[in-house]
Amino acid sequence: MRLSKFDFHAPKTISEAIELLQSKGPDARLMAGGTDLLMKMKHGAVKPPCLISLKSVPGLNAIRFDESAGLTIGATALLSEVAEHPDILRHYPTVAQAARATANVQVRNMGTVVGNLCNASPAADNPPIHMAMRAVVLIEGPGGKRELPLDEFFRGPGVTALLPAEIVTGLRVPRMPVNAGTAYHSLSARGKLDCNAVGAAVMLTLKGKICEDVRLFISACGPTPLRGRKAEEMVRGKELTEEIAAKAGAEAAEESLPITDLRASADYRTEMVAVLTRRVLKEACQMALTSQPA
Amino acid sequence: MKHVITLNVNGDPYTVSVDPSQTLNEVLREELNLTGVKLGCGSGDCGACTVLMDGRAVSSCLTLAVEAEGKDILTVEGLAPSGEKLHVIQEEFIDKGAIQCGFCTAGMEMSALHLLNKNPSPTETEIREALSGNLCRCTGYAKIVEAISSAAQRMNDASERNQ
């Protein structure tokens, strides 16, 4: 399994990278960690004539945390760096957990969180929790800079809202609201390494015992991670009892659009959406309760 | 177009002319003759090709050689530079019988070193997690975990003695 021939460019600035994307045509591919792209190239699924690596752009791997602005994850920040970053572990524990759940040690030392998003796999580990936490994609292109909520970024398997020659330079994740909790769970046949069969992530905000706001996202059960709006409605404005959590799970299962493939059957996925939804809701609620001042 | 890269492998500087399509694994094995680095699946799943790049365990099969420019690479050959005195991790693999066919061993040992550099006293679970990207098809995991655990112990004892 050798790679077919290609030209390689390692621009030093984002504007240089944008110019290269424009001049090399639509088949040129942008690369961060390369763990997905190089594998697809080895299997012959894509044959780009030109690779543009972002790893030589100084500062693009930065992870920054600010009390008011929140967290910014640069495009080339490694999955392992996000999984182990002290500010992320403290203020965004579920973001760290999702990064840590991605692939294996070696891939986490090469691959990036932003690359995992741009790859736009519906089964990817990182999108659901970032969508639940209202993350915003930072984009730069020939038309300048723009920002897009992550829940508007995915358009289908492998397809994003990026326009030609646009580059995702980073991801901004706002601070978690006071009295909020987050959770993410996924299931796969082997438990590590392999692609997920189902995933669910949630951010839930409490007022007393009442669930004031909730954002639930289900992955690997549709062309993109899906928002569980009916399940959210079931929970919003209520106390999260066992009964409400079970009803929300049933709604999320109803809303999901799973298919049968080598990772799991549609029936299994539907049942597991209900189970994982229940689980993440209860876990996030517990986290929100313990974060409230007594 | 070929690119001329300079990299440091097991403490020695090398300048190599590489095609962008060559992986670090191909360059280490074919240009530098470091065949202790294995090539298993070629897709980042099996860990047989694991090397340390600037101290991090990476799959050399999914790393472009051209991106190793200026990096410090450590392969299994670098664990025992004299070629005679083995590294503690290697000695424990032998003592505990953690080697069967040997194909996964180099990668396992590099992952073990990466773990012990970060976490000198890992629990069994932490060792197993650190090896989740290294497959052994002889099914010898129990002894590999044992070997790493006792290598950790020996390395800690040695560093205490040196203090």
Coordinates of N, CA, C and O in Angstrom, one line a residue, chain A residues 92-239:
Chain A
Y92 N -13.8 22.0 30.3 CA -14.6 21.3 29.2 C -14.3 19.8 29.3 O -13.8 19.3 28.4
P93 N -14.6 19.2 30.4 CA -14.2 17.8 30.6 C -14.7 16.9 29.5 O -14.0 15.9 29.1
T94 N -15.9 17.2 29.0 CA -16.4 16.3 28.0 C -15.7 16.4 26.6 O -15.6 15.5 25.8
V95 N -15.2 17.7 26.4 CA -14.4 17.9 25.1 C -13.2 17.1 25.2 O -12.8 16.4 24.2
A96 N -12.5 17.1 26.4 CA -11.3 16.2 26.6 C -11.6 14.8 26.4 O -10.9 14.0 25.8
Q97 N -12.8 14.4 27.0 CA -13.2 13.0 26.9 C -13.4 12.5 25.5 O -13.0 11.4 25.1
A98 N -14.0 13.4 24.7 CA -14.3 13.0 23.3 C -13.0 12.9 22.5 O -12.8 12.0 21.7
A99 N -12.1 13.8 22.8 CA -10.8 13.8 22.1 C -10.0 12.5 22.4 O -9.4 11.8 21.6
R100 N -10.1 12.1 23.7 CA -9.5 10.9 24.2 C -10.1 9.6 23.7 O -9.4 8.6 23.6
A101 N -11.4 9.7 23.4 CA -12.1 8.6 22.8 C -11.8 8.3 21.4 O -12.2 7.3 20.8
T102 N -11.1 9.3 20.7 CA -10.9 9.1 19.3 C -9.7 8.2 19.0 O -8.6 8.4 19.5
A103 N -9.9 7.2 18.2 CA -8.9 6.3 17.7 C -8.0 5.8 18.8 O -8.4 5.4 19.9
N104 N -6.6 5.7 18.5 CA -5.7 5.2 19.5 C -4.6 6.2 19.8 O -4.6 7.3 19.3
V105 N -3.7 5.8 20.7 CA -2.6 6.8 21.1 C -1.9 7.4 19.9 O -1.7 8.6 19.9
Q106 N -1.4 6.5 19.0 CA -0.6 7.0 17.9 C -1.4 8.0 17.0 O -0.9 9.0 16.6
V107 N -2.7 7.7 16.7 CA -3.5 8.5 15.9 C -3.8 9.8 16.6 O -3.7 10.9 16.0
R108 N -4.0 9.8 17.9 CA -4.2 11.0 18.7 C -3.0 11.9 18.7 O -3.0 13.1 18.9
N109 N -1.8 11.3 18.5 CA -0.5 12.1 18.5 C -0.3 12.6 17.1 O 0.7 13.4 16.9
M110 N -1.1 12.3 16.1 CA -0.9 12.8 14.8 C -2.1 13.6 14.3 O -2.0 14.7 13.7
G111 N -3.3 13.1 14.6 CA -4.6 13.7 14.2 C -5.0 14.9 15.0 O -4.5 15.1 16.1
T112 N -5.9 15.7 14.5 CA -6.3 16.9 15.1 C -7.9 16.9 15.3 O -8.6 16.2 14.6
V113 N -8.3 17.7 16.3 CA -9.8 17.8 16.5 C -10.4 18.5 15.3 O -11.5 18.0 14.8
V114 N -9.8 19.5 14.8 CA -10.4 20.3 13.7 C -10.4 19.4 12.5 O -11.4 19.4 11.7
G115 N -9.4 18.6 12.3 CA -9.4 17.6 11.1 C -10.5 16.6 11.3 O -11.2 16.3 10.3
N116 N -10.7 16.2 12.5 CA -11.8 15.2 12.7 C -13.2 15.8 12.4 O -14.1 15.2 11.8
L117 N -13.3 17.2 12.6 CA -14.6 17.8 12.2 C -14.7 18.0 10.7 O -15.7 17.7 10.1
C118 N -13.5 18.4 10.1 CA -13.6 18.7 8.6 C -13.7 17.5 7.8 O -14.2 17.5 6.7
N119 N -13.3 16.3 8.4 CA -13.5 15.1 7.7 C -15.0 14.7 7.5 O -15.4 14.0 6.6
A120 N -15.8 15.3 8.4 CA -17.3 15.2 8.3 C -17.8 13.8 8.3 O -18.8 13.5 7.6
S121 N -17.2 12.9 9.1 CA -17.8 11.6 9.2 C -18.9 11.7 10.2 O -18.8 12.3 11.3
P122 N -20.1 11.1 9.8 CA -21.2 11.2 10.8 C -21.0 10.4 12.1 O -21.7 10.6 13.0
A123 N -20.0 9.5 12.0 CA -19.7 8.7 13.2 C -18.5 9.3 14.1 O -18.2 8.7 15.1
A124 N -18.0 10.4 13.7 CA -16.8 10.9 14.4 C -17.1 11.2 15.8 O -18.2 11.6 16.2
D125 N -16.0 11.1 16.7 CA -16.2 11.3 18.1 C -16.3 12.7 18.6 O -17.0 13.0 19.5
N126 N -15.7 13.7 17.9 CA -15.6 15.0 18.4 C -16.8 15.9 18.1 O -17.1 16.8 18.9
P127 N -17.5 15.8 16.9 CA -18.5 16.8 16.6 C -19.7 16.9 17.6 O -20.0 18.0 18.0
P128 N -20.3 15.7 18.1 CA -21.5 15.9 18.9 C -21.4 16.8 20.1 O -22.2 17.7 20.3
I129 N -20.3 16.6 20.9 CA -20.2 17.4 22.1 C -19.9 18.9 21.8 O -20.5 19.8 22.4
H130 N -19.1 19.1 20.7 CA -18.9 20.5 20.3 C -20.2 21.2 19.8 O -20.4 22.4 20.1
M131 N -21.0 20.4 19.1 CA -22.3 21.0 18.7 C -23.2 21.3 19.9 O -23.8 22.3 19.9
A132 N -23.2 20.4 20.8 CA -24.0 20.6 22.0 C -23.5 21.8 22.8 O -24.3 22.6 23.3
M133 N -22.2 22.1 22.8 CA -21.7 23.2 23.5 C -21.6 24.5 22.7 O -21.0 25.5 23.1
R134 N -22.4 24.5 21.6 CA -22.5 25.7 20.7 C -21.1 26.2 20.2 O -20.8 27.4 20.1
A135 N -20.3 25.3 19.8 CA -19.0 25.6 19.2 C -19.2 26.4 17.9 O -20.2 26.1 17.2
V136 N -18.2 27.2 17.6 CA -18.3 28.0 16.3 C -17.0 27.7 15.5 O -15.9 27.7 16.0
V137 N -17.2 27.5 14.2 CA -16.1 27.2 13.3 C -15.5 28.5 12.8 O -16.3 29.4 12.3
L138 N -14.2 28.7 12.9 CA -13.5 29.9 12.4 C -13.0 29.6 11.1 O -12.2 28.7 10.9
I139 N -13.4 30.4 10.1 CA -13.1 30.1 8.7 C -12.4 31.2 8.0 O -12.7 32.4 8.3
E140 N -11.4 30.9 7.2 CA -10.7 32.0 6.4 C -10.7 31.5 5.0 O -10.4 30.3 4.7
G141 N -11.0 32.4 4.0 CA -11.0 32.1 2.6 C -10.7 33.3 1.8 O -10.4 34.4 2.3
P142 N -10.9 33.1 0.4 CA -10.6 34.2 -0.5 C -11.4 35.5 -0.1 O -11.0 36.6 -0.4
G143 N -12.6 35.2 0.4 CA -13.5 36.4 0.7 C -13.3 36.9 2.1 O -14.1 37.8 2.6
G144 N -12.3 36.5 2.8 CA -12.0 37.0 4.2 C -12.4 36.0 5.2 O -12.5 34.8 5.0
K145 N -12.6 36.5 6.5 CA -12.9 35.6 7.6 C -14.4 35.5 7.8 O -15.1 36.5 7.6
R146 N -14.8 34.4 8.3 CA -16.2 34.3 8.7 C -16.3 33.2 9.8 O -15.4 32.4 10.0
E147 N -17.4 33.2 10.5 CA -17.7 32.3 11.6 C -19.0 31.6 11.3 O -19.9 32.1 10.8
L148 N -19.0 30.3 11.6 CA -20.2 29.5 11.4 C -20.5 28.6 12.6 O -19.6 27.9 13.0
P149 N -21.7 28.6 13.1 CA -22.0 27.6 14.2 C -21.8 26.2 13.7 O -22.1 25.9 12.6
L150 N -21.1 25.4 14.5 CA -20.8 24.0 14.1 C -22.0 23.3 13.7 O -22.0 22.4 12.8
D151 N -23.2 23.6 14.3 CA -24.4 22.8 14.0 C -24.9 23.2 12.6 O -25.9 22.6 12.1
E152 N -24.3 24.1 11.9 CA -24.6 24.4 10.5 C -23.5 24.0 9.6 O -23.6 24.3 8.4
F153 N -22.5 23.4 10.1 CA -21.3 23.1 9.3 C -21.4 21.8 8.5 O -20.9 21.7 7.4
F154 N -22.0 20.8 9.0 CA -22.1 19.5 8.4 C -23.2 19.4 7.4 O -24.4 19.8 7.7
R155 N -23.0 19.0 6.1 CA -24.0 19.0 5.1 C -24.3 17.5 4.6 O -25.3 17.3 3.9
G156 N -23.4 16.6 5.0 CA -23.6 15.2 4.6 C -22.4 14.4 4.9 O -21.4 15.0 5.3
P157 N -22.3 13.1 4.6 CA -21.1 12.4 4.9 C -19.9 12.9 4.1 O -20.0 13.0 2.9
G158 N -18.9 13.4 4.7 CA -17.7 14.0 4.0 C -18.0 15.4 3.4 O -17.1 15.9 2.8
V159 N -19.1 15.9 3.6 CA -19.5 17.2 3.0 C -19.7 18.3 4.1 O -20.4 18.1 5.0
T160 N -19.0 19.4 3.9 CA -19.2 20.5 4.9 C -19.6 21.8 4.1 O -19.7 21.8 2.9
A161 N -19.9 22.8 4.9 CA -20.4 24.1 4.3 C -19.2 25.0 3.8 O -19.4 26.1 3.4
L162 N -18.0 24.4 3.8 CA -16.9 25.2 3.3 C -17.0 25.5 1.8 O -17.4 24.7 1.1
L163 N -16.7 26.8 1.5 CA -16.7 27.2 0.1 C -15.3 26.9 -0.5 O -14.4 26.6 0.2
P164 N -15.2 26.9 -1.9 CA -13.9 26.6 -2.5 C -12.8 27.5 -1.9 O -13.0 28.7 -1.7
A165 N -11.7 26.9 -1.6 CA -10.5 27.5 -1.1 C -10.6 28.1 0.3 O -9.8 28.9 0.8
E166 N -11.7 27.7 1.0 CA -11.8 28.1 2.4 C -11.1 27.1 3.4 O -11.1 25.9 3.1
I167 N -10.6 27.6 4.5 CA -9.9 26.8 5.4 C -10.5 27.0 6.8 O -10.7 28.2 7.2
V168 N -10.7 26.0 7.6 CA -11.0 26.1 9.0 C -9.8 26.3 9.8 O -8.9 25.5 9.8
T169 N -9.6 27.5 10.4 CA -8.4 27.8 11.1 C -8.5 27.5 12.6 O -7.5 27.4 13.3
G170 N -9.7 27.2 13.1 CA -9.9 26.9 14.5 C -11.3 26.7 14.8 O -12.2 26.8 14.0
L171 N -11.5 26.4 16.1 CA -12.8 26.2 16.7 C -12.9 27.0 18.0 O -12.0 26.9 18.8
R172 N -14.0 27.7 18.2 CA -14.2 28.4 19.4 C -15.4 27.8 20.2 O -16.5 27.6 19.7
V173 N -15.1 27.4 21.5 CA -16.1 26.8 22.3 C -16.4 27.7 23.5 O -15.5 28.0 24.3
P174 N -17.7 28.3 23.5 CA -18.0 29.2 24.6 C -17.9 28.5 26.0 O -17.9 27.3 26.1
R175 N -17.7 29.4 27.0 CA -17.7 28.8 28.4 C -19.0 28.1 28.6 O -20.1 28.5 28.1
M176 N -19.0 27.1 29.5 CA -20.2 26.4 29.8 C -21.0 27.3 30.7 O -20.4 27.9 31.6
P177 N -22.3 27.4 30.5 CA -23.1 28.3 31.4 C -23.1 27.8 32.8 O -22.7 26.6 33.1
V178 N -23.4 28.7 33.7 CA -23.4 28.3 35.2 C -24.5 27.3 35.3 O -25.5 27.3 34.6
N179 N -24.3 26.3 36.2 CA -25.3 25.3 36.5 C -25.5 24.4 35.3 O -26.6 23.8 35.1
A180 N -24.5 24.3 34.4 CA -24.7 23.4 33.3 C -23.9 22.1 33.5 O -22.9 22.1 34.2
G181 N -24.3 21.1 32.7 CA -23.5 19.8 32.8 C -23.4 19.3 31.3 O -24.3 19.6 30.5
T182 N -22.4 18.5 31.1 CA -22.2 17.9 29.7 C -21.9 16.4 29.9 O -21.4 16.0 30.9
A183 N -22.2 15.7 28.8 CA -21.9 14.2 28.8 C -21.8 13.7 27.3 O -22.5 14.3 26.5
Y184 N -21.0 12.7 27.1 CA -20.9 12.1 25.8 C -20.6 10.6 26.0 O -19.8 10.2 26.9
H185 N -21.4 9.8 25.3 CA -21.2 8.3 25.3 C -21.2 7.8 23.9 O -22.0 8.3 23.1
S186 N -20.4 6.8 23.6 CA -20.5 6.2 22.3 C -20.4 4.7 22.5 O -19.9 4.2 23.5
L187 N -20.8 4.0 21.4 CA -20.6 2.5 21.4 C -20.0 2.1 20.1 O -20.4 2.6 19.0
S188 N -19.1 1.1 20.2 CA -18.6 0.5 18.9 C -18.3 -0.9 19.2 O -18.1 -1.3 20.4
A189 N -18.1 -1.7 18.1 CA -18.0 -3.1 18.3 C -16.8 -3.5 19.1 O -16.9 -4.4 20.0
R190 N -15.7 -2.8 18.9 CA -14.5 -3.2 19.7 C -14.2 -2.3 20.9 O -13.3 -2.6 21.7
G191 N -15.0 -1.2 21.0 CA -14.8 -0.4 22.2 C -13.7 0.6 22.1 O -13.7 1.7 22.8
K192 N -12.7 0.4 21.3 CA -11.6 1.4 21.1 C -11.4 1.4 19.6 O -11.9 0.6 18.8
L193 N -10.5 2.3 19.1 CA -10.0 2.2 17.8 C -11.0 2.4 16.6 O -10.9 3.2 15.7
D194 N -12.0 1.5 16.7 CA -12.9 1.4 15.5 C -14.0 2.5 15.5 O -14.2 3.2 16.5
C195 N -14.6 2.7 14.4 CA -15.6 3.7 14.2 C -16.8 3.4 15.1 O -17.2 2.3 15.3
N196 N -17.5 4.5 15.5 CA -18.6 4.3 16.4 C -19.8 3.8 15.6 O -20.1 4.1 14.5
A197 N -20.6 3.0 16.4 CA -21.9 2.6 15.9 C -23.0 3.6 16.2 O -24.0 3.8 15.5
V198 N -22.9 4.2 17.4 CA -23.8 5.2 17.9 C -23.1 6.1 18.9 O -22.2 5.6 19.6
G199 N -23.5 7.4 18.9 CA -22.9 8.3 19.9 C -24.0 9.3 20.3 O -24.9 9.6 19.5
A200 N -23.9 9.8 21.5 CA -24.8 10.8 22.0 C -24.1 11.8 22.9 O -23.3 11.4 23.7
A201 N -24.3 13.1 22.7 CA -23.7 14.1 23.5 C -24.8 15.1 23.9 O -25.7 15.4 23.1
V202 N -24.6 15.7 25.1 CA -25.6 16.7 25.6 C -25.0 17.7 26.4 O -24.0 17.5 27.1
M203 N -25.6 18.9 26.3 CA -25.3 20.0 27.3 C -26.6 20.4 27.9 O -27.6 20.6 27.2
L204 N -26.7 20.4 29.2 CA -28.0 20.7 29.9 C -27.8 21.7 31.0 O -26.8 21.7 31.7
T205 N -28.7 22.7 31.1 CA -28.6 23.7 32.1 C -29.7 23.7 33.1 O -30.9 23.6 32.6
L206 N -29.5 23.7 34.3 CA -30.5 23.6 35.3 C -30.8 24.9 36.0 O -29.9 25.8 36.1
K207 N -32.1 25.1 36.4 CA -32.4 26.2 37.3 C -33.1 25.5 38.5 O -34.2 25.0 38.3
G208 N -32.4 25.4 39.6 CA -32.9 24.5 40.7 C -32.8 23.1 40.2 O -31.8 22.7 39.7
K209 N -33.9 22.4 40.2 CA -34.0 21.0 39.7 C -34.5 21.0 38.3 O -34.6 19.9 37.7
I210 N -35.0 22.2 37.8 CA -35.7 22.2 36.5 C -34.7 22.4 35.4 O -33.8 23.2 35.5
C211 N -34.8 21.6 34.3 CA -34.0 21.7 33.2 C -34.4 22.9 32.3 O -35.4 22.9 31.7
E212 N -33.5 23.9 32.4 CA -33.9 25.2 31.7 C -33.6 25.1 30.2 O -34.4 25.5 29.3
D213 N -32.4 24.5 29.9 CA -32.0 24.4 28.5 C -31.3 23.1 28.2 O -30.7 22.6 29.1
V214 N -31.5 22.6 27.0 CA -30.8 21.3 26.7 C -30.5 21.3 25.2 O -31.3 21.7 24.4
R215 N -29.3 20.7 24.9 CA -28.9 20.5 23.5 C -28.4 19.1 23.3 O -27.4 18.8 23.9
L216 N -29.1 18.3 22.6 CA -28.8 16.9 22.4 C -28.4 16.6 21.0 O -29.1 17.0 20.1
F217 N -27.3 15.9 20.8 CA -26.9 15.5 19.4 C -26.5 14.0 19.4 O -25.9 13.5 20.3
I218 N -27.1 13.4 18.3 CA -26.9 11.9 18.1 C -25.9 11.7 16.9 O -26.2 12.3 15.9
S219 N -24.9 10.9 17.0 CA -24.0 10.6 15.9 C -24.1 9.2 15.4 O -24.6 8.3 16.1
A220 N -23.7 9.0 14.2 CA -23.7 7.7 13.5 C -25.0 7.2 13.2 O -25.2 6.0 13.0
C221 N -26.1 8.0 13.3 CA -27.4 7.6 13.0 C -28.1 8.5 12.0 O -29.3 8.8 12.1
G222 N -27.3 9.0 11.0 CA -27.9 9.8 10.0 C -26.7 10.4 9.2 O -25.5 10.1 9.5
P223 N -27.0 11.1 8.1 CA -25.9 11.6 7.3 C -24.9 12.6 8.0 O -23.8 12.8 7.5
T224 N -25.4 13.3 9.0 CA -24.6 14.2 9.8 C -25.0 13.9 11.3 O -26.0 13.2 11.5
P225 N -24.3 14.4 12.3 CA -24.8 14.3 13.6 C -26.1 15.0 13.7 O -26.3 16.1 13.1
L226 N -27.1 14.4 14.3 CA -28.5 15.0 14.3 C -28.9 15.5 15.6 O -28.5 15.0 16.7
R227 N -29.6 16.6 15.6 CA -30.1 17.2 16.8 C -31.4 16.5 17.3 O -32.3 16.3 16.4
G228 N -31.5 16.2 18.5 CA -32.7 15.5 19.0 C -33.7 16.5 19.6 O -33.9 16.6 20.8
R229 N -34.4 17.2 18.6 CA -35.2 18.3 19.1 C -36.4 17.9 19.9 O -36.8 18.5 20.9
K230 N -37.0 16.8 19.5 CA -38.2 16.3 20.2 C -37.8 15.8 21.6 O -38.6 16.0 22.5
A231 N -36.7 15.2 21.6 CA -36.2 14.7 22.9 C -35.9 15.9 23.8 O -36.2 15.8 25.0
E232 N -35.3 16.9 23.3 CA -35.1 18.1 24.1 C -36.4 18.7 24.6 O -36.4 19.1 25.8
E233 N -37.4 18.8 23.8 CA -38.7 19.3 24.2 C -39.3 18.5 25.4 O -39.9 19.1 26.3
M234 N -39.0 17.2 25.3 CA -39.5 16.3 26.4 C -38.9 16.7 27.7 O -39.5 16.6 28.8
V235 N -37.7 17.2 27.7 CA -36.9 17.5 28.9 C -37.0 19.0 29.4 O -37.1 19.2 30.6
R236 N -37.1 19.9 28.4 CA -37.1 21.3 28.7 C -38.2 21.7 29.7 O -39.3 21.4 29.4
G237 N -37.9 22.5 30.7 CA -38.9 23.0 31.6 C -39.3 22.0 32.7 O -40.3 22.2 33.4
K238 N -38.7 20.8 32.7 CA -39.1 19.8 33.7 C -37.9 19.3 34.5 O -36.8 19.6 34.2
E239 N -38.3 18.6 35.6 CA -37.2 17.9 36.4 C -36.9 16.6 35.7 O -37.8 15.9 35.2

